[in-house]
Amino acid sequence: MANKSILGLYENPESGADAMDAIKEAGFPLGDFDVLTGTPYPEGAFGEYVPQHRLFRFPLFGALLGLTIALLFTAATQLAYPVVSGGKPILSIFAMIIIMYELTMLSAVIATVVGIIFESRLPNFKMGAYDERITEGYIGVVISCDEDRQAEAEQVLRQTGAMEVKVA
Amino acid sequence: MLPIFVSVHSIVSWDFAVTPSVEGWHSTVFAPYFVVGAVHSGVSAVVTMMAMMRWLWGWDNYIRPEHFDALAGLLIVVACAWLGFTFSELIFGVYSLEAPERALREMQMFEWPWNLLFIIFFLTGFAIPVPLWFFKRVRNNIAMMFWTSILVNVGMWLERFLIVVPGLARKQPFVFTWDNYTPSAIEIYLLFWSICWVSLLMLLFARFFPLVPLFEAKESQAFTTEIKVGRANVPAVLREHE
């Protein structure tokens, strides 16, 4: 069964929120419908499913990875070319701290950026139905469903006052 | 971001400052010096990018002269702080009157070609742009702000060049090991490559992420109003209180 994307366009957030409630009552799974807006709205403004954020795991993982790589990098280079300078130890943690800190922060920041992109569900290669009026301020409610539920989805959107229903 | 910025630039400065064997590097002022220098060159780079984006994509309504005016005010403060730290770095170095440190500073400021680079560094980093920024006509002129920000970035690049190269050229105490540095073709190519790389990354970022959050621009336009205070009409931003 082909997956269809059905978009309902609404004039204001209240009618968009009503549409989301109606779709929930119609029995569509929580992850199969979403709201599209051109500006940020507070979380839960449309009664949408708000999953727990996992963003903190990315900088943590990145920092641990960077620290490990830096430790291995500095230790390996110092052991590979053991130059004795003034009787100082070959493996000097204090000299390694600067490189370790740099790579820790670099990996944490890069991992955070990747995490933000990932948590934003990007890149989105399967762009569903969209209307440019959403960018201008209208509210879009999009349902992803199989072909056999397409008519039901369109009916729910029209009954809740959608200005226009598009299918992609 | 601010703790990351301050800590990262401090740690980078300690790549130099923890080296006791190179004259001109072993100084405790390097951490705040590099942080303020990064703010100085970073904000100037932002001005450069803003002017280029306004010109490239026709964003005259979104990037306006008042934005450049505000940034120039910030740059004056940061540049003055940077000058203070530059002066401190020189004074800390020569305060002890150690012969190697004095020899390095004399080389940096009085010997060819370092004296020319030093003069250019001071002129482009502070002496030309900062007095210009005191004039409102200059602050609101996009072309002037663009070129002064380019001057600042040239000056900051020269600052780092003057930190790294003269110190290493006089690192060893034996005079017969000294030599003068000339950049090779590969090094000039690498410098050009790094500028192109940063430009590419900026353009890629601009391709995939919005640089001007339109909802913020529209929000500020919607909330901007005037309130009457006595007999004066004062521009204000309206906020609803429940």
mmCIF file with all atom_site columns, C-alpha atoms in Angstrom, chain A residues 27-107:
data_model
loop_
_atom_site.group_PDB
_atom_site.id
_atom_site.type_symbol
_atom_site.label_atom_id
_atom_site.label_alt_id
_atom_site.label_comp_id
_atom_site.label_asym_id
_atom_site.label_entity_id
_atom_site.label_seq_id
_atom_site.pdbx_PDB_ins_code
_atom_site.Cartn_x
_atom_site.Cartn_y
_atom_site.Cartn_z
_atom_site.occupancy
_atom_site.B_iso_or_equiv
_atom_site.pdbx_formal_charge
_atom_site.auth_seq_id
_atom_site.auth_comp_id
_atom_site.auth_asym_id
_atom_site.auth_atom_id
_atom_site.pdbx_PDB_model_num
ATOM 1  C CA . GLY A 1 27  ? -7.826 6.622  15.712 1.00 0.00 ? 27  GLY A CA 1
ATOM 2  C CA . PHE A 1 28  ? -4.804 7.628  13.656 1.00 0.00 ? 28  PHE A CA 1
ATOM 3  C CA . PRO A 1 29  ? -1.513 6.600  15.377 1.00 0.00 ? 29  PRO A CA 1
ATOM 4  C CA . LEU A 1 30  ? 0.253  9.430  17.213 1.00 0.00 ? 30  LEU A CA 1
ATOM 5  C CA . GLY A 1 31  ? 3.359  9.459  15.021 1.00 0.00 ? 31  GLY A CA 1
ATOM 6  C CA . ASP A 1 32  ? 1.376  9.533  11.756 1.00 0.00 ? 32  ASP A CA 1
ATOM 7  C CA . PHE A 1 33  ? 0.129  13.112 11.899 1.00 0.00 ? 33  PHE A CA 1
ATOM 8  C CA . ASP A 1 34  ? 1.844  16.368 12.577 1.00 0.00 ? 34  ASP A CA 1
ATOM 9  C CA . VAL A 1 35  ? 1.400  20.116 12.335 1.00 0.00 ? 35  VAL A CA 1
ATOM 10 C CA . LEU A 1 36  ? 3.363  22.382 9.980  1.00 0.00 ? 36  LEU A CA 1
ATOM 11 C CA . THR A 1 37  ? 3.836  26.051 10.854 1.00 0.00 ? 37  THR A CA 1
ATOM 12 C CA . GLY A 1 38  ? 5.964  28.857 9.461  1.00 0.00 ? 38  GLY A CA 1
ATOM 13 C CA . THR A 1 39  ? 6.812  30.213 12.900 1.00 0.00 ? 39  THR A CA 1
ATOM 14 C CA . PRO A 1 40  ? 7.663  28.462 16.175 1.00 0.00 ? 40  PRO A CA 1
ATOM 15 C CA . TYR A 1 41  ? 4.750  27.751 18.496 1.00 0.00 ? 41  TYR A CA 1
ATOM 16 C CA . PRO A 1 42  ? 5.016  26.624 22.126 1.00 0.00 ? 42  PRO A CA 1
ATOM 17 C CA . GLU A 1 43  ? 5.327  22.874 22.527 1.00 0.00 ? 43  GLU A CA 1
ATOM 18 C CA . GLY A 1 44  ? 1.929  21.250 22.928 1.00 0.00 ? 44  GLY A CA 1
ATOM 19 C CA . ALA A 1 45  ? 0.083  24.238 21.435 1.00 0.00 ? 45  ALA A CA 1
ATOM 20 C CA . PHE A 1 46  ? -1.654 21.926 18.988 1.00 0.00 ? 46  PHE A CA 1
ATOM 21 C CA . GLY A 1 47  ? -1.924 18.961 21.319 1.00 0.00 ? 47  GLY A CA 1
ATOM 22 C CA . GLU A 1 48  ? 0.764  17.208 19.308 1.00 0.00 ? 48  GLU A CA 1
ATOM 23 C CA . TYR A 1 49  ? 2.831  14.356 20.612 1.00 0.00 ? 49  TYR A CA 1
ATOM 24 C CA . VAL A 1 50  ? 5.965  15.802 22.259 1.00 0.00 ? 50  VAL A CA 1
ATOM 25 C CA . PRO A 1 51  ? 8.585  13.087 22.656 1.00 0.00 ? 51  PRO A CA 1
ATOM 26 C CA . GLN A 1 52  ? 11.308 13.286 25.264 1.00 0.00 ? 52  GLN A CA 1
ATOM 27 C CA . HIS A 1 53  ? 14.309 15.160 23.914 1.00 0.00 ? 53  HIS A CA 1
ATOM 28 C CA . ARG A 1 54  ? 17.451 13.115 23.531 1.00 0.00 ? 54  ARG A CA 1
ATOM 29 C CA . LEU A 1 55  ? 19.657 16.020 22.537 1.00 0.00 ? 55  LEU A CA 1
ATOM 30 C CA . PHE A 1 56  ? 21.839 15.882 25.651 1.00 0.00 ? 56  PHE A CA 1
ATOM 31 C CA . ARG A 1 57  ? 23.175 12.472 24.614 1.00 0.00 ? 57  ARG A CA 1
ATOM 32 C CA . PHE A 1 58  ? 24.869 13.901 21.529 1.00 0.00 ? 58  PHE A CA 1
ATOM 33 C CA . PRO A 1 59  ? 27.315 16.350 23.171 1.00 0.00 ? 59  PRO A CA 1
ATOM 34 C CA . LEU A 1 60  ? 27.994 13.795 25.903 1.00 0.00 ? 60  LEU A CA 1
ATOM 35 C CA . PHE A 1 61  ? 28.864 11.109 23.382 1.00 0.00 ? 61  PHE A CA 1
ATOM 36 C CA . GLY A 1 62  ? 30.838 13.578 21.265 1.00 0.00 ? 62  GLY A CA 1
ATOM 37 C CA . ALA A 1 63  ? 32.829 14.816 24.240 1.00 0.00 ? 63  ALA A CA 1
ATOM 38 C CA . LEU A 1 64  ? 33.726 11.276 25.368 1.00 0.00 ? 64  LEU A CA 1
ATOM 39 C CA . LEU A 1 65  ? 34.712 10.352 21.822 1.00 0.00 ? 65  LEU A CA 1
ATOM 40 C CA . GLY A 1 66  ? 36.837 13.475 21.417 1.00 0.00 ? 66  GLY A CA 1
ATOM 41 C CA . LEU A 1 67  ? 38.537 12.975 24.754 1.00 0.00 ? 67  LEU A CA 1
ATOM 42 C CA . THR A 1 68  ? 39.381 9.374  23.903 1.00 0.00 ? 68  THR A CA 1
ATOM 43 C CA . ILE A 1 69  ? 40.707 10.248 20.455 1.00 0.00 ? 69  ILE A CA 1
ATOM 44 C CA . ALA A 1 70  ? 42.822 13.075 21.849 1.00 0.00 ? 70  ALA A CA 1
ATOM 45 C CA . LEU A 1 71  ? 44.236 10.896 24.593 1.00 0.00 ? 71  LEU A CA 1
ATOM 46 C CA . LEU A 1 72  ? 45.141 8.166  22.116 1.00 0.00 ? 72  LEU A CA 1
ATOM 47 C CA . PHE A 1 73  ? 46.509 10.690 19.614 1.00 0.00 ? 73  PHE A CA 1
ATOM 48 C CA . THR A 1 74  ? 48.788 12.497 22.057 1.00 0.00 ? 74  THR A CA 1
ATOM 49 C CA . ALA A 1 75  ? 49.893 9.349  23.866 1.00 0.00 ? 75  ALA A CA 1
ATOM 50 C CA . ALA A 1 76  ? 50.609 7.505  20.625 1.00 0.00 ? 76  ALA A CA 1
ATOM 51 C CA . THR A 1 77  ? 52.692 10.329 19.155 1.00 0.00 ? 77  THR A CA 1
ATOM 52 C CA . GLN A 1 78  ? 54.677 10.743 22.351 1.00 0.00 ? 78  GLN A CA 1
ATOM 53 C CA . LEU A 1 79  ? 55.344 7.004  22.592 1.00 0.00 ? 79  LEU A CA 1
ATOM 54 C CA . ALA A 1 80  ? 56.110 6.697  18.872 1.00 0.00 ? 80  ALA A CA 1
ATOM 55 C CA . TYR A 1 81  ? 58.815 9.365  19.083 1.00 0.00 ? 81  TYR A CA 1
ATOM 56 C CA . PRO A 1 82  ? 60.015 9.246  22.702 1.00 0.00 ? 82  PRO A CA 1
ATOM 57 C CA . VAL A 1 83  ? 62.145 12.386 22.897 1.00 0.00 ? 83  VAL A CA 1
ATOM 58 C CA . VAL A 1 84  ? 63.652 12.840 26.340 1.00 0.00 ? 84  VAL A CA 1
ATOM 59 C CA . SER A 1 85  ? 63.799 16.561 27.095 1.00 0.00 ? 85  SER A CA 1
ATOM 60 C CA . GLY A 1 86  ? 65.390 17.610 30.359 1.00 0.00 ? 86  GLY A CA 1
ATOM 61 C CA . GLY A 1 87  ? 64.548 14.321 32.078 1.00 0.00 ? 87  GLY A CA 1
ATOM 62 C CA . LYS A 1 88  ? 60.833 15.028 31.855 1.00 0.00 ? 88  LYS A CA 1
ATOM 63 C CA . PRO A 1 89  ? 58.454 12.052 31.496 1.00 0.00 ? 89  PRO A CA 1
ATOM 64 C CA . ILE A 1 90  ? 57.613 10.787 27.997 1.00 0.00 ? 90  ILE A CA 1
ATOM 65 C CA . LEU A 1 91  ? 53.885 10.787 28.752 1.00 0.00 ? 91  LEU A CA 1
ATOM 66 C CA . SER A 1 92  ? 53.145 14.158 30.319 1.00 0.00 ? 92  SER A CA 1
ATOM 67 C CA . ILE A 1 93  ? 49.471 14.565 31.131 1.00 0.00 ? 93  ILE A CA 1
ATOM 68 C CA . PHE A 1 94  ? 49.740 18.330 31.638 1.00 0.00 ? 94  PHE A CA 1
ATOM 69 C CA . ALA A 1 95  ? 51.136 18.816 28.150 1.00 0.00 ? 95  ALA A CA 1
ATOM 70 C CA . MET A 1 96  ? 48.376 16.632 26.749 1.00 0.00 ? 96  MET A CA 1
ATOM 71 C CA . ILE A 1 97  ? 45.557 18.488 28.514 1.00 0.00 ? 97  ILE A CA 1
ATOM 72 C CA . ILE A 1 98  ? 45.390 21.311 25.960 1.00 0.00 ? 98  ILE A CA 1
ATOM 73 C CA . ILE A 1 99  ? 44.943 18.987 22.981 1.00 0.00 ? 99  ILE A CA 1
ATOM 74 C CA . MET A 1 100 ? 42.535 16.802 24.956 1.00 0.00 ? 100 MET A CA 1
ATOM 75 C CA . TYR A 1 101 ? 40.387 19.796 25.873 1.00 0.00 ? 101 TYR A CA 1
ATOM 76 C CA . GLU A 1 102 ? 40.350 21.116 22.311 1.00 0.00 ? 102 GLU A CA 1
ATOM 77 C CA . LEU A 1 103 ? 39.291 17.821 20.779 1.00 0.00 ? 103 LEU A CA 1
ATOM 78 C CA . THR A 1 104 ? 36.725 17.241 23.538 1.00 0.00 ? 104 THR A CA 1
ATOM 79 C CA . MET A 1 105 ? 35.054 20.587 22.866 1.00 0.00 ? 105 MET A CA 1
ATOM 80 C CA . LEU A 1 106 ? 35.314 20.218 19.091 1.00 0.00 ? 106 LEU A CA 1
ATOM 81 C CA . SER A 1 107 ? 33.698 16.781 19.126 1.00 0.00 ? 107 SER A CA 1
#
